[in-house]
PDB file of C-alpha atoms in Angstrom:
ATOM      1  CA  MET A   1       6.798   8.265 -25.784  1.00  0.00           C
ATOM      2  CA  SER A   2      10.235   7.699 -25.319  1.00  0.00           C
ATOM      3  CA  ASN A   3      11.629   4.100 -24.333  1.00  0.00           C
ATOM      4  CA  ILE A   4      14.743   5.801 -22.585  1.00  0.00           C
ATOM      5  CA  TYR A   5      14.463   5.819 -18.697  1.00  0.00           C
ATOM      6  CA  ILE A   6      16.830   7.382 -16.074  1.00  0.00           C
ATOM      7  CA  GLY A   7      16.639   4.889 -12.835  1.00  0.00           C
ATOM      8  CA  TYR A   8      17.440   6.338  -9.527  1.00  0.00           C
ATOM      9  CA  HIS A   9      18.461   3.777  -7.155  1.00  0.00           C
ATOM     10  CA  PHE A  10      18.490   4.770  -3.612  1.00  0.00           C
ATOM     11  CA  THR A  11      19.946   3.463  -0.541  1.00  0.00           C
ATOM     12  CA  ILE A  12      18.019   4.603   2.673  1.00  0.00           C
ATOM     13  CA  GLU A  13      19.501   4.352   6.118  1.00  0.00           C
ATOM     14  CA  PRO A  14      17.758   5.635   9.338  1.00  0.00           C
ATOM     15  CA  LYS A  15      19.624   7.655  11.738  1.00  0.00           C
ATOM     16  CA  GLY A  16      19.311   6.820  15.429  1.00  0.00           C
ATOM     17  CA  SER A  17      16.459   4.453  15.217  1.00  0.00           C
ATOM     18  CA  SER A  18      16.281   0.986  17.015  1.00  0.00           C
ATOM     19  CA  ALA A  19      12.975  -0.081  14.610  1.00  0.00           C
ATOM     20  CA  ILE A  20      15.541   0.125  11.732  1.00  0.00           C
ATOM     21  CA  ASP A  21      13.206  -1.855   9.341  1.00  0.00           C
ATOM     22  CA  GLN A  22      10.337   0.401  10.143  1.00  0.00           C
ATOM     23  CA  GLU A  23      11.718   3.483   9.663  1.00  0.00           C
ATOM     24  CA  LYS A  24      13.374   2.428   6.685  1.00  0.00           C
ATOM     25  CA  GLN A  25       9.883   1.748   5.200  1.00  0.00           C
ATOM     26  CA  LEU A  26       8.742   4.941   6.471  1.00  0.00           C
ATOM     27  CA  GLY A  27      11.463   6.616   4.529  1.00  0.00           C
ATOM     28  CA  SER A  28      10.746   4.779   1.479  1.00  0.00           C
ATOM     29  CA  GLU A  29       6.835   5.528   1.222  1.00  0.00           C
ATOM     30  CA  ILE A  30       7.968   9.351   1.932  1.00  0.00           C
ATOM     31  CA  LEU A  31      10.472   9.407  -0.901  1.00  0.00           C
ATOM     32  CA  ILE A  32       8.107   7.428  -3.171  1.00  0.00           C
ATOM     33  CA  ALA A  33       5.396  10.429  -2.317  1.00  0.00           C
ATOM     34  CA  GLU A  34       7.658  12.957  -3.000  1.00  0.00           C
ATOM     35  CA  LEU A  35       9.082  11.347  -6.293  1.00  0.00           C
ATOM     36  CA  GLY A  36       5.546  10.823  -7.625  1.00  0.00           C
ATOM     37  CA  GLU A  37       5.126  14.467  -7.496  1.00  0.00           C
ATOM     38  CA  LYS A  38       7.897  14.766 -10.049  1.00  0.00           C
ATOM     39  CA  ALA A  39       7.566  12.592 -13.272  1.00  0.00           C
ATOM     40  CA  PHE A  40       8.898   9.426 -11.920  1.00  0.00           C
ATOM     41  CA  GLU A  41       6.195   6.473 -13.174  1.00  0.00           C
ATOM     42  CA  SER A  42       7.381   3.572 -11.517  1.00  0.00           C
ATOM     43  CA  PHE A  43       9.172   2.070  -8.529  1.00  0.00           C
ATOM     44  CA  THR A  44      10.575  -0.787  -7.068  1.00  0.00           C
ATOM     45  CA  GLU A  45      11.775  -1.949  -3.596  1.00  0.00           C
ATOM     46  CA  THR A  46      15.363  -3.138  -3.260  1.00  0.00           C
ATOM     47  CA  GLU A  47      16.991  -4.470  -0.012  1.00  0.00           C
ATOM     48  CA  THR A  48      18.686  -1.499   0.569  1.00  0.00           C
ATOM     49  CA  GLY A  49      15.877   1.398  -0.486  1.00  0.00           C
ATOM     50  CA  ILE A  50      14.069   1.948  -3.928  1.00  0.00           C
ATOM     51  CA  SER A  51      14.821   2.346  -7.455  1.00  0.00           C
ATOM     52  CA  ALA A  52      12.796   5.103  -9.143  1.00  0.00           C
ATOM     53  CA  PHE A  53      12.549   5.525 -12.892  1.00  0.00           C
ATOM     54  CA  VAL A  54      11.525   8.797 -15.218  1.00  0.00           C
ATOM     55  CA  GLN A  55      11.332   8.750 -18.972  1.00  0.00           C
ATOM     56  CA  LYS A  56      14.569  10.591 -20.438  1.00  0.00           C
ATOM     57  CA  ASP A  57      12.110  13.080 -21.889  1.00  0.00           C
ATOM     58  CA  LEU A  58      10.740  14.233 -18.846  1.00  0.00           C
ATOM     59  CA  TRP A  59      14.101  14.313 -16.950  1.00  0.00           C
ATOM     60  CA  ASP A  60      16.324  17.162 -16.100  1.00  0.00           C
ATOM     61  CA  GLU A  61      19.394  17.433 -13.881  1.00  0.00           C
ATOM     62  CA  ASN A  62      17.502  19.237 -11.425  1.00  0.00           C
ATOM     63  CA  ILE A  63      14.859  16.735 -10.749  1.00  0.00           C
ATOM     64  CA  LEU A  64      15.630  15.924  -7.274  1.00  0.00           C
ATOM     65  CA  ASP A  65      15.345  19.964  -6.155  1.00  0.00           C
ATOM     66  CA  ASN A  66      12.996  20.069  -3.562  1.00  0.00           C
ATOM     67  CA  ILE A  67      12.829  16.426  -2.504  1.00  0.00           C
ATOM     68  CA  TYR A  68      12.973  17.546   0.891  1.00  0.00           C
ATOM     69  CA  ILE A  69      13.523  13.832   2.614  1.00  0.00           C
ATOM     70  CA  LEU A  70      16.913  13.769   0.968  1.00  0.00           C
ATOM     71  CA  LYS A  71      17.800  16.666   3.326  1.00  0.00           C
ATOM     72  CA  SER A  72      16.102  15.267   6.305  1.00  0.00           C
ATOM     73  CA  GLU A  73      18.520  14.752   9.437  1.00  0.00           C
ATOM     74  CA  GLU A  74      16.405  11.630  10.192  1.00  0.00           C
ATOM     75  CA  PHE A  75      17.656   9.495   7.274  1.00  0.00           C
ATOM     76  CA  LYS A  76      20.918   9.061   5.169  1.00  0.00           C
ATOM     77  CA  ILE A  77      20.031   8.948   1.667  1.00  0.00           C
ATOM     78  CA  GLU A  78      22.508   8.082  -1.155  1.00  0.00           C
ATOM     79  CA  TYR A  79      21.724   7.297  -4.707  1.00  0.00           C
ATOM     80  CA  THR A  80      23.556   6.734  -8.124  1.00  0.00           C
ATOM     81  CA  PHE A  81      21.728   7.065 -11.368  1.00  0.00           C
ATOM     82  CA  GLU A  82      21.706   5.761 -15.115  1.00  0.00           C
ATOM     83  CA  GLU A  83      20.203   5.694 -18.599  1.00  0.00           C
ATOM     84  CA  ILE A  84      18.161   2.407 -19.336  1.00  0.00           C
ATOM     85  CA  GLN A  85      17.292   1.783 -22.890  1.00  0.00           C
ATOM     86  CA  GLN A  86      13.629   0.475 -23.686  1.00  0.00           C
ATOM     87  CA  VAL A  87      12.241  -0.765 -20.008  1.00  0.00           C
ATOM     88  CA  ASN A  88      10.239  -3.534 -20.449  1.00  0.00           C
ATOM     89  CA  TRP A  89       7.946  -2.903 -17.332  1.00  0.00           C
ATOM     90  CA  ASN A  90       5.892  -5.814 -17.738  1.00  0.00           C
ATOM     91  CA  GLU A  91       9.413  -7.875 -17.546  1.00  0.00           C
ATOM     92  CA  GLU A  92      10.556  -5.728 -14.507  1.00  0.00           C
ATOM     93  CA  TRP A  93       7.132  -6.449 -12.770  1.00  0.00           C
ATOM     94  CA  GLU A  94       7.386 -10.110 -13.335  1.00  0.00           C
ATOM     95  CA  LYS A  95      10.613 -10.149 -11.952  1.00  0.00           C
ATOM     96  CA  ASN A  96       9.815  -8.210  -8.411  1.00  0.00           C
ATOM     97  CA  PHE A  97       6.098  -8.971  -8.128  1.00  0.00           C
ATOM     98  CA  GLU A  98       4.962 -12.334  -6.522  1.00  0.00           C
ATOM     99  CA  ALA A  99       1.546 -13.706  -6.617  1.00  0.00           C
ATOM    100  CA  ILE A 100       0.283 -13.874  -2.964  1.00  0.00           C
ATOM    101  CA  ASP A 101      -1.663 -17.098  -2.379  1.00  0.00           C
ATOM    102  CA  VAL A 102      -3.783 -16.939   1.008  1.00  0.00           C
ATOM    103  CA  GLU A 103      -4.844 -20.272   2.602  1.00  0.00           C
ATOM    104  CA  GLY A 104      -5.302 -21.535  -1.204  1.00  0.00           C
ATOM    105  CA  ASN A 105      -8.823 -19.485  -0.992  1.00  0.00           C
ATOM    106  CA  CYS A 106      -7.478 -16.155  -2.279  1.00  0.00           C
ATOM    107  CA  HIS A 107      -4.999 -16.014  -4.749  1.00  0.00           C
ATOM    108  CA  ILE A 108      -3.503 -12.292  -5.306  1.00  0.00           C
ATOM    109  CA  ARG A 109      -1.710 -11.813  -8.830  1.00  0.00           C
ATOM    110  CA  ALA A 110      -0.512 -10.291 -12.137  1.00  0.00           C
ATOM    111  CA  PRO A 111      -2.055 -11.034 -15.437  1.00  0.00           C
ATOM    112  CA  PHE A 112       1.353 -12.811 -16.247  1.00  0.00           C
ATOM    113  CA  HIS A 113       1.005 -15.332 -13.498  1.00  0.00           C
ATOM    114  CA  PRO A 114      -1.368 -18.591 -13.993  1.00  0.00           C
ATOM    115  CA  LYS A 115      -4.842 -18.650 -12.741  1.00  0.00           C
ATOM    116  CA  THR A 116      -5.277 -21.047  -9.925  1.00  0.00           C
ATOM    117  CA  ASP A 117      -8.683 -22.895  -8.750  1.00  0.00           C
ATOM    118  CA  ALA A 118      -8.789 -20.588  -5.505  1.00  0.00           C
ATOM    119  CA  GLU A 119     -12.228 -19.370  -4.638  1.00  0.00           C
ATOM    120  CA  PHE A 120     -11.295 -15.808  -4.668  1.00  0.00           C
ATOM    121  CA  ASP A 121      -9.049 -14.965  -7.749  1.00  0.00           C
ATOM    122  CA  ILE A 122      -7.910 -11.089  -7.885  1.00  0.00           C
ATOM    123  CA  VAL A 123      -5.848  -9.712 -10.714  1.00  0.00           C
ATOM    124  CA  ILE A 124      -4.092  -6.713 -10.869  1.00  0.00           C
ATOM    125  CA  GLU A 125      -1.793  -4.861 -13.022  1.00  0.00           C
ATOM    126  CA  PRO A 126       1.116  -3.541 -10.424  1.00  0.00           C
ATOM    127  CA  LYS A 127       2.698  -0.380 -11.823  1.00  0.00           C
ATOM    128  CA  MET A 128       5.356  -0.824  -8.929  1.00  0.00           C
ATOM    129  CA  SER A 129       6.463  -3.919  -7.038  1.00  0.00           C
ATOM    130  CA  PHE A 130       5.720  -4.179  -3.204  1.00  0.00           C
ATOM    131  CA  GLY A 131       8.254  -5.608  -0.916  1.00  0.00           C
ATOM    132  CA  THR A 132       7.897  -8.136   1.514  1.00  0.00           C
ATOM    133  CA  GLY A 133       6.327  -5.910   4.005  1.00  0.00           C
ATOM    134  CA  HIS A 134       3.474  -5.266   1.931  1.00  0.00           C
ATOM    135  CA  HIS A 135       3.138  -8.966   1.096  1.00  0.00           C
ATOM    136  CA  GLU A 136       2.970  -9.621   4.803  1.00  0.00           C
ATOM    137  CA  THR A 137       0.551  -7.194   5.667  1.00  0.00           C
ATOM    138  CA  THR A 138      -1.741  -7.657   2.790  1.00  0.00           C
ATOM    139  CA  HIS A 139      -1.561 -11.600   3.418  1.00  0.00           C
ATOM    140  CA  MET A 140      -2.895 -11.033   7.164  1.00  0.00           C
ATOM    141  CA  MET A 141      -5.492  -8.700   5.996  1.00  0.00           C
ATOM    142  CA  VAL A 142      -6.960 -10.785   3.232  1.00  0.00           C
ATOM    143  CA  GLN A 143      -7.123 -13.591   6.454  1.00  0.00           C
ATOM    144  CA  HIS A 144      -9.265 -11.017   8.331  1.00  0.00           C
ATOM    145  CA  LEU A 145     -11.275 -10.668   5.565  1.00  0.00           C
ATOM    146  CA  LEU A 146     -11.801 -14.676   4.522  1.00  0.00           C
ATOM    147  CA  GLU A 147     -13.077 -14.987   8.291  1.00  0.00           C
ATOM    148  CA  ILE A 148     -15.485 -12.567   8.005  1.00  0.00           C
ATOM    149  CA  ASP A 149     -19.141 -12.494   6.622  1.00  0.00           C
ATOM    150  CA  VAL A 150     -19.250  -9.163   4.923  1.00  0.00           C
ATOM    151  CA  THR A 151     -22.214  -9.581   3.169  1.00  0.00           C
ATOM    152  CA  GLY A 152     -24.043  -6.223   2.494  1.00  0.00           C
ATOM    153  CA  MET A 153     -21.573  -4.172   4.701  1.00  0.00           C
ATOM    154  CA  LYS A 154     -21.093  -0.757   3.597  1.00  0.00           C
ATOM    155  CA  THR A 155     -17.013  -0.530   3.657  1.00  0.00           C
ATOM    156  CA  LEU A 156     -13.666   1.328   3.432  1.00  0.00           C
ATOM    157  CA  ASP A 157     -10.853   0.488   2.411  1.00  0.00           C
ATOM    158  CA  MET A 158      -8.027   3.425   3.570  1.00  0.00           C
ATOM    159  CA  GLY A 159      -5.009   3.668   1.843  1.00  0.00           C
ATOM    160  CA  CYS A 160      -6.200   1.583  -0.833  1.00  0.00           C
ATOM    161  CA  GLY A 161      -2.846   1.022  -2.812  1.00  0.00           C
ATOM    162  CA  THR A 162      -4.074  -1.161  -5.506  1.00  0.00           C
ATOM    163  CA  ALA A 163      -7.358  -1.956  -3.911  1.00  0.00           C
ATOM    164  CA  ILE A 164      -6.883  -5.631  -3.263  1.00  0.00           C
ATOM    165  CA  LEU A 165      -8.569  -5.732  -0.160  1.00  0.00           C
ATOM    166  CA  ALA A 166     -11.842  -3.452  -1.879  1.00  0.00           C
ATOM    167  CA  ILE A 167     -12.049  -6.061  -4.517  1.00  0.00           C
ATOM    168  CA  LEU A 168     -11.659  -8.988  -2.317  1.00  0.00           C
ATOM    169  CA  ALA A 169     -14.296  -7.486  -0.165  1.00  0.00           C
ATOM    170  CA  GLU A 170     -17.034  -7.174  -3.158  1.00  0.00           C
ATOM    171  CA  MET A 171     -16.025 -10.453  -4.095  1.00  0.00           C
ATOM    172  CA  LYS A 172     -17.494 -11.479  -0.659  1.00  0.00           C
ATOM    173  CA  GLY A 173     -20.715  -9.540  -0.783  1.00  0.00           C
ATOM    174  CA  ALA A 174     -19.750  -6.209   0.703  1.00  0.00           C
ATOM    175  CA  GLN A 175     -21.193  -3.373  -0.794  1.00  0.00           C
ATOM    176  CA  PRO A 176     -20.986  -0.182  -1.124  1.00  0.00           C
ATOM    177  CA  ILE A 177     -17.183   0.351  -0.910  1.00  0.00           C
ATOM    178  CA  ASP A 178     -15.159   3.348  -0.684  1.00  0.00           C
ATOM    179  CA  ALA A 179     -11.492   3.013  -1.627  1.00  0.00           C
ATOM    180  CA  ILE A 180      -9.350   6.002  -0.832  1.00  0.00           C
ATOM    181  CA  ASP A 181      -5.415   6.855  -1.338  1.00  0.00           C
ATOM    182  CA  ILE A 182      -3.638  10.064  -0.871  1.00  0.00           C
ATOM    183  CA  ASP A 183      -1.291   8.914  -4.010  1.00  0.00           C
ATOM    184  CA  ASN A 184      -2.208   9.557  -7.210  1.00  0.00           C
ATOM    185  CA  TRP A 185      -0.785   6.795  -8.829  1.00  0.00           C
ATOM    186  CA  CYS A 186      -2.647   4.428  -6.032  1.00  0.00           C
ATOM    187  CA  TYR A 187      -5.954   6.016  -7.044  1.00  0.00           C
ATOM    188  CA  LEU A 188      -5.607   5.379 -10.718  1.00  0.00           C
ATOM    189  CA  ASN A 189      -4.451   2.286 -10.378  1.00  0.00           C
ATOM    190  CA  SER A 190      -7.056   1.267  -8.036  1.00  0.00           C
ATOM    191  CA  ILE A 191      -9.743   2.398 -10.511  1.00  0.00           C
ATOM    192  CA  GLU A 192      -8.029   0.218 -13.185  1.00  0.00           C
ATOM    193  CA  ASN A 193      -7.894  -2.960 -11.221  1.00  0.00           C
ATOM    194  CA  ALA A 194     -11.549  -2.447  -9.878  1.00  0.00           C
ATOM    195  CA  GLU A 195     -12.444  -2.228 -13.662  1.00  0.00           C
ATOM    196  CA  ARG A 196     -10.360  -5.653 -14.245  1.00  0.00           C
ATOM    197  CA  ASN A 197     -12.037  -7.357 -11.948  1.00  0.00           C
ATOM    198  CA  LYS A 198     -15.288  -6.439 -12.794  1.00  0.00           C
ATOM    199  CA  CYS A 199     -16.081  -4.641  -9.482  1.00  0.00           C
ATOM    200  CA  LYS A 200     -19.416  -2.894  -9.477  1.00  0.00           C
ATOM    201  CA  HIS A 201     -19.588  -1.401  -6.078  1.00  0.00           C
ATOM    202  CA  ILE A 202     -16.311   0.206  -5.680  1.00  0.00           C
ATOM    203  CA  THR A 203     -15.968   3.846  -6.011  1.00  0.00           C
ATOM    204  CA  VAL A 204     -12.277   5.168  -5.570  1.00  0.00           C
ATOM    205  CA  TYR A 205     -11.338   8.807  -4.269  1.00  0.00           C
ATOM    206  CA  GLU A 206      -7.846  10.541  -4.110  1.00  0.00           C
ATOM    207  CA  GLY A 207      -7.140  12.050  -0.589  1.00  0.00           C
ATOM    208  CA  ASP A 208      -6.780  11.493   3.143  1.00  0.00           C
ATOM    209  CA  ALA A 209      -8.961  10.710   6.138  1.00  0.00           C
ATOM    210  CA  SER A 210     -10.806  14.231   5.552  1.00  0.00           C
ATOM    211  CA  LEU A 211     -12.738  12.585   2.983  1.00  0.00           C
ATOM    212  CA  ILE A 212     -14.766  10.281   5.367  1.00  0.00           C
ATOM    213  CA  THR A 213     -16.074  12.898   7.720  1.00  0.00           C
ATOM    214  CA  ASP A 214     -19.440  12.818   8.266  1.00  0.00           C
ATOM    215  CA  LYS A 215     -19.637   9.150   6.475  1.00  0.00           C
ATOM    216  CA  LYS A 216     -20.599   6.027   8.254  1.00  0.00           C
ATOM    217  CA  TYR A 217     -19.181   2.436   7.552  1.00  0.00           C
ATOM    218  CA  ASP A 218     -19.713  -1.124   8.697  1.00  0.00           C
ATOM    219  CA  LEU A 219     -16.393  -2.035   8.175  1.00  0.00           C
ATOM    220  CA  ILE A 220     -12.985  -0.365   7.842  1.00  0.00           C
ATOM    221  CA  ILE A 221     -10.027  -1.543   6.481  1.00  0.00           C
ATOM    222  CA  ALA A 222      -6.676   0.616   7.067  1.00  0.00           C
ATOM    223  CA  ASN A 223      -3.261  -1.012   5.883  1.00  0.00           C
ATOM    224  CA  ILE A 224      -0.913   2.008   6.029  1.00  0.00           C
ATOM    225  CA  ASN A 225       1.425   2.607   8.626  1.00  0.00           C
ATOM    226  CA  ARG A 226       1.728   3.341  12.397  1.00  0.00           C
ATOM    227  CA  ASN A 227       1.944   7.143  12.071  1.00  0.00           C
ATOM    228  CA  ILE A 228      -1.217   7.584  10.080  1.00  0.00           C
ATOM    229  CA  LEU A 229      -2.932   5.064  11.605  1.00  0.00           C
ATOM    230  CA  LEU A 230      -2.848   6.789  15.179  1.00  0.00           C
ATOM    231  CA  ASN A 231      -3.070  10.317  13.456  1.00  0.00           C
ATOM    232  CA  ASP A 232      -6.306   9.243  11.850  1.00  0.00           C
ATOM    233  CA  MET A 233      -7.732   6.708  14.507  1.00  0.00           C
ATOM    234  CA  GLN A 234     -10.462   8.925  15.827  1.00  0.00           C
ATOM    235  CA  SER A 235     -12.008   9.448  12.369  1.00  0.00           C
ATOM    236  CA  TYR A 236     -11.972   5.881  11.608  1.00  0.00           C
ATOM    237  CA  VAL A 237     -13.994   5.179  15.090  1.00  0.00           C
ATOM    238  CA  ASP A 238     -16.408   8.318  14.444  1.00  0.00           C
ATOM    239  CA  CYS A 239     -17.344   6.478  10.792  1.00  0.00           C
ATOM    240  CA  LEU A 240     -17.817   3.273  12.374  1.00  0.00           C
ATOM    241  CA  ASN A 241     -21.605   2.083  12.702  1.00  0.00           C
ATOM    242  CA  PRO A 242     -22.902   0.179  15.804  1.00  0.00           C
ATOM    243  CA  LYS A 243     -21.212  -3.223  16.014  1.00  0.00           C
ATOM    244  CA  GLY A 244     -18.653  -2.262  13.221  1.00  0.00           C
ATOM    245  CA  THR A 245     -15.462  -3.622  12.710  1.00  0.00           C
ATOM    246  CA  LEU A 246     -12.298  -2.400  12.021  1.00  0.00           C
ATOM    247  CA  LEU A 247      -9.097  -3.801  10.694  1.00  0.00           C
ATOM    248  CA  LEU A 248      -5.443  -2.660  11.027  1.00  0.00           C
ATOM    249  CA  SER A 249      -2.274  -3.380   9.448  1.00  0.00           C
ATOM    250  CA  GLY A 250       1.023  -1.789   8.148  1.00  0.00           C
ATOM    251  CA  PHE A 251       3.156  -1.872  11.483  1.00  0.00           C
ATOM    252  CA  TYR A 252       5.291  -4.242  13.666  1.00  0.00           C
ATOM    253  CA  VAL A 253       4.834  -6.186  16.791  1.00  0.00           C
ATOM    254  CA  GLU A 254       6.589  -3.446  18.940  1.00  0.00           C
ATOM    255  CA  ASP A 255       3.971  -0.715  17.517  1.00  0.00           C
ATOM    256  CA  ILE A 256       0.964  -2.855  19.222  1.00  0.00           C
ATOM    257  CA  PRO A 257       1.011  -1.180  22.578  1.00  0.00           C
ATOM    258  CA  PHE A 258       0.516   2.333  20.761  1.00  0.00           C
ATOM    259  CA  ILE A 259      -2.057   1.067  18.605  1.00  0.00           C
ATOM    260  CA  ASP A 260      -4.116  -0.491  20.988  1.00  0.00           C
ATOM    261  CA  ALA A 261      -3.618   1.944  23.566  1.00  0.00           C
ATOM    262  CA  SER A 262      -5.214   4.310  20.986  1.00  0.00           C
ATOM    263  CA  CYS A 263      -8.094   2.084  19.945  1.00  0.00           C
ATOM    264  CA  THR A 264      -9.033   1.236  23.640  1.00  0.00           C
ATOM    265  CA  GLU A 265      -9.508   4.740  24.549  1.00  0.00           C
ATOM    266  CA  LYS A 266     -11.624   5.408  21.971  1.00  0.00           C
ATOM    267  CA  GLY A 267     -14.015   2.769  22.969  1.00  0.00           C
ATOM    268  CA  LEU A 268     -12.615  -0.176  20.471  1.00  0.00           C
ATOM    269  CA  THR A 269     -12.940  -3.755  21.706  1.00  0.00           C
ATOM    270  CA  TYR A 270      -9.779  -5.940  20.606  1.00  0.00           C
ATOM    271  CA  VAL A 271     -10.477  -9.148  19.053  1.00  0.00           C
ATOM    272  CA  LYS A 272      -7.870 -10.823  17.012  1.00  0.00           C
ATOM    273  CA  LYS A 273      -4.259 -10.765  15.832  1.00  0.00           C
ATOM    274  CA  PHE A 274      -2.278 -11.898  12.997  1.00  0.00           C
ATOM    275  CA  GLU A 275       1.402 -12.141  12.993  1.00  0.00           C
ATOM    276  CA  ARG A 276       3.982 -12.621  10.210  1.00  0.00           C
ATOM    277  CA  ASN A 277       7.729 -12.015  10.292  1.00  0.00           C
ATOM    278  CA  ASN A 278       7.289  -9.308  12.858  1.00  0.00           C
ATOM    279  CA  TRP A 279       4.646  -7.525  10.945  1.00  0.00           C
ATOM    280  CA  VAL A 280       0.945  -7.531  12.471  1.00  0.00           C
ATOM    281  CA  SER A 281      -2.646  -7.107  11.929  1.00  0.00           C
ATOM    282  CA  LEU A 282      -5.175  -6.454  14.568  1.00  0.00           C
ATOM    283  CA  LYS A 283      -9.123  -6.710  14.530  1.00  0.00           C
ATOM    284  CA  TYR A 284     -11.216  -4.506  16.823  1.00  0.00           C
ATOM    285  CA  VAL A 285     -14.974  -3.887  17.002  1.00  0.00           C
ATOM    286  CA  ILE A 286     -17.224  -1.197  18.538  1.00  0.00           C
TER     287      ILE A 286
END
């Protein structure tokens, strides 16, 4: 396998949006999803956009053909690329991925981070780094889970990413747990991380909300983004058992009226909010 990579560095600027940070994140997510369909295998978020890496052996000069967001009128996306010799991914992850410590009770770390005496010690192998936004939303969802007695709850982690929340739910006694993500990298990484943390009750699926049709859960965790949450909200509500709990994150303070209206009209009752640096996480019950 080649140790030579081609690194693309994308600058993403939303056009005509007042919610620039949110739209920039959405643009980054779309771009990562499209690049993931090509041969790109690792991504890092930057202050201006993302960097993406592909093995030189799998690269050709037309690799960005049919990346539709590059032609989108909603974003101005520019890029440069360079050849990179012998990328040490562990070193890249160590530089970009910060451990998350939630209230001293939950430590989410990579193998290269030192172990703490936190009650819940979650070890993940991040094959892409996560930006501040992901840290904020993950932190708040962990806060919710730490407050809830999830023992015996049938749980769904929708948009599971690295399966951090599914793993914590199992550590706290939830079972069985379904973890779903539309991204193949997330699907494979979630399986690895569940095994790494010796989880026995997590089943990982690759796909979207169509996979939960006719299923029922006591707890649904959805840390995605506003548009997907609003699109799939009815599916979540339909899958909640009586007295079930829905935890939502991945959006900003200014998105709360849209999220709350959707939840309320579908019969959910608002319970609690966490907020960190303009990011929000909401708890609802049915």
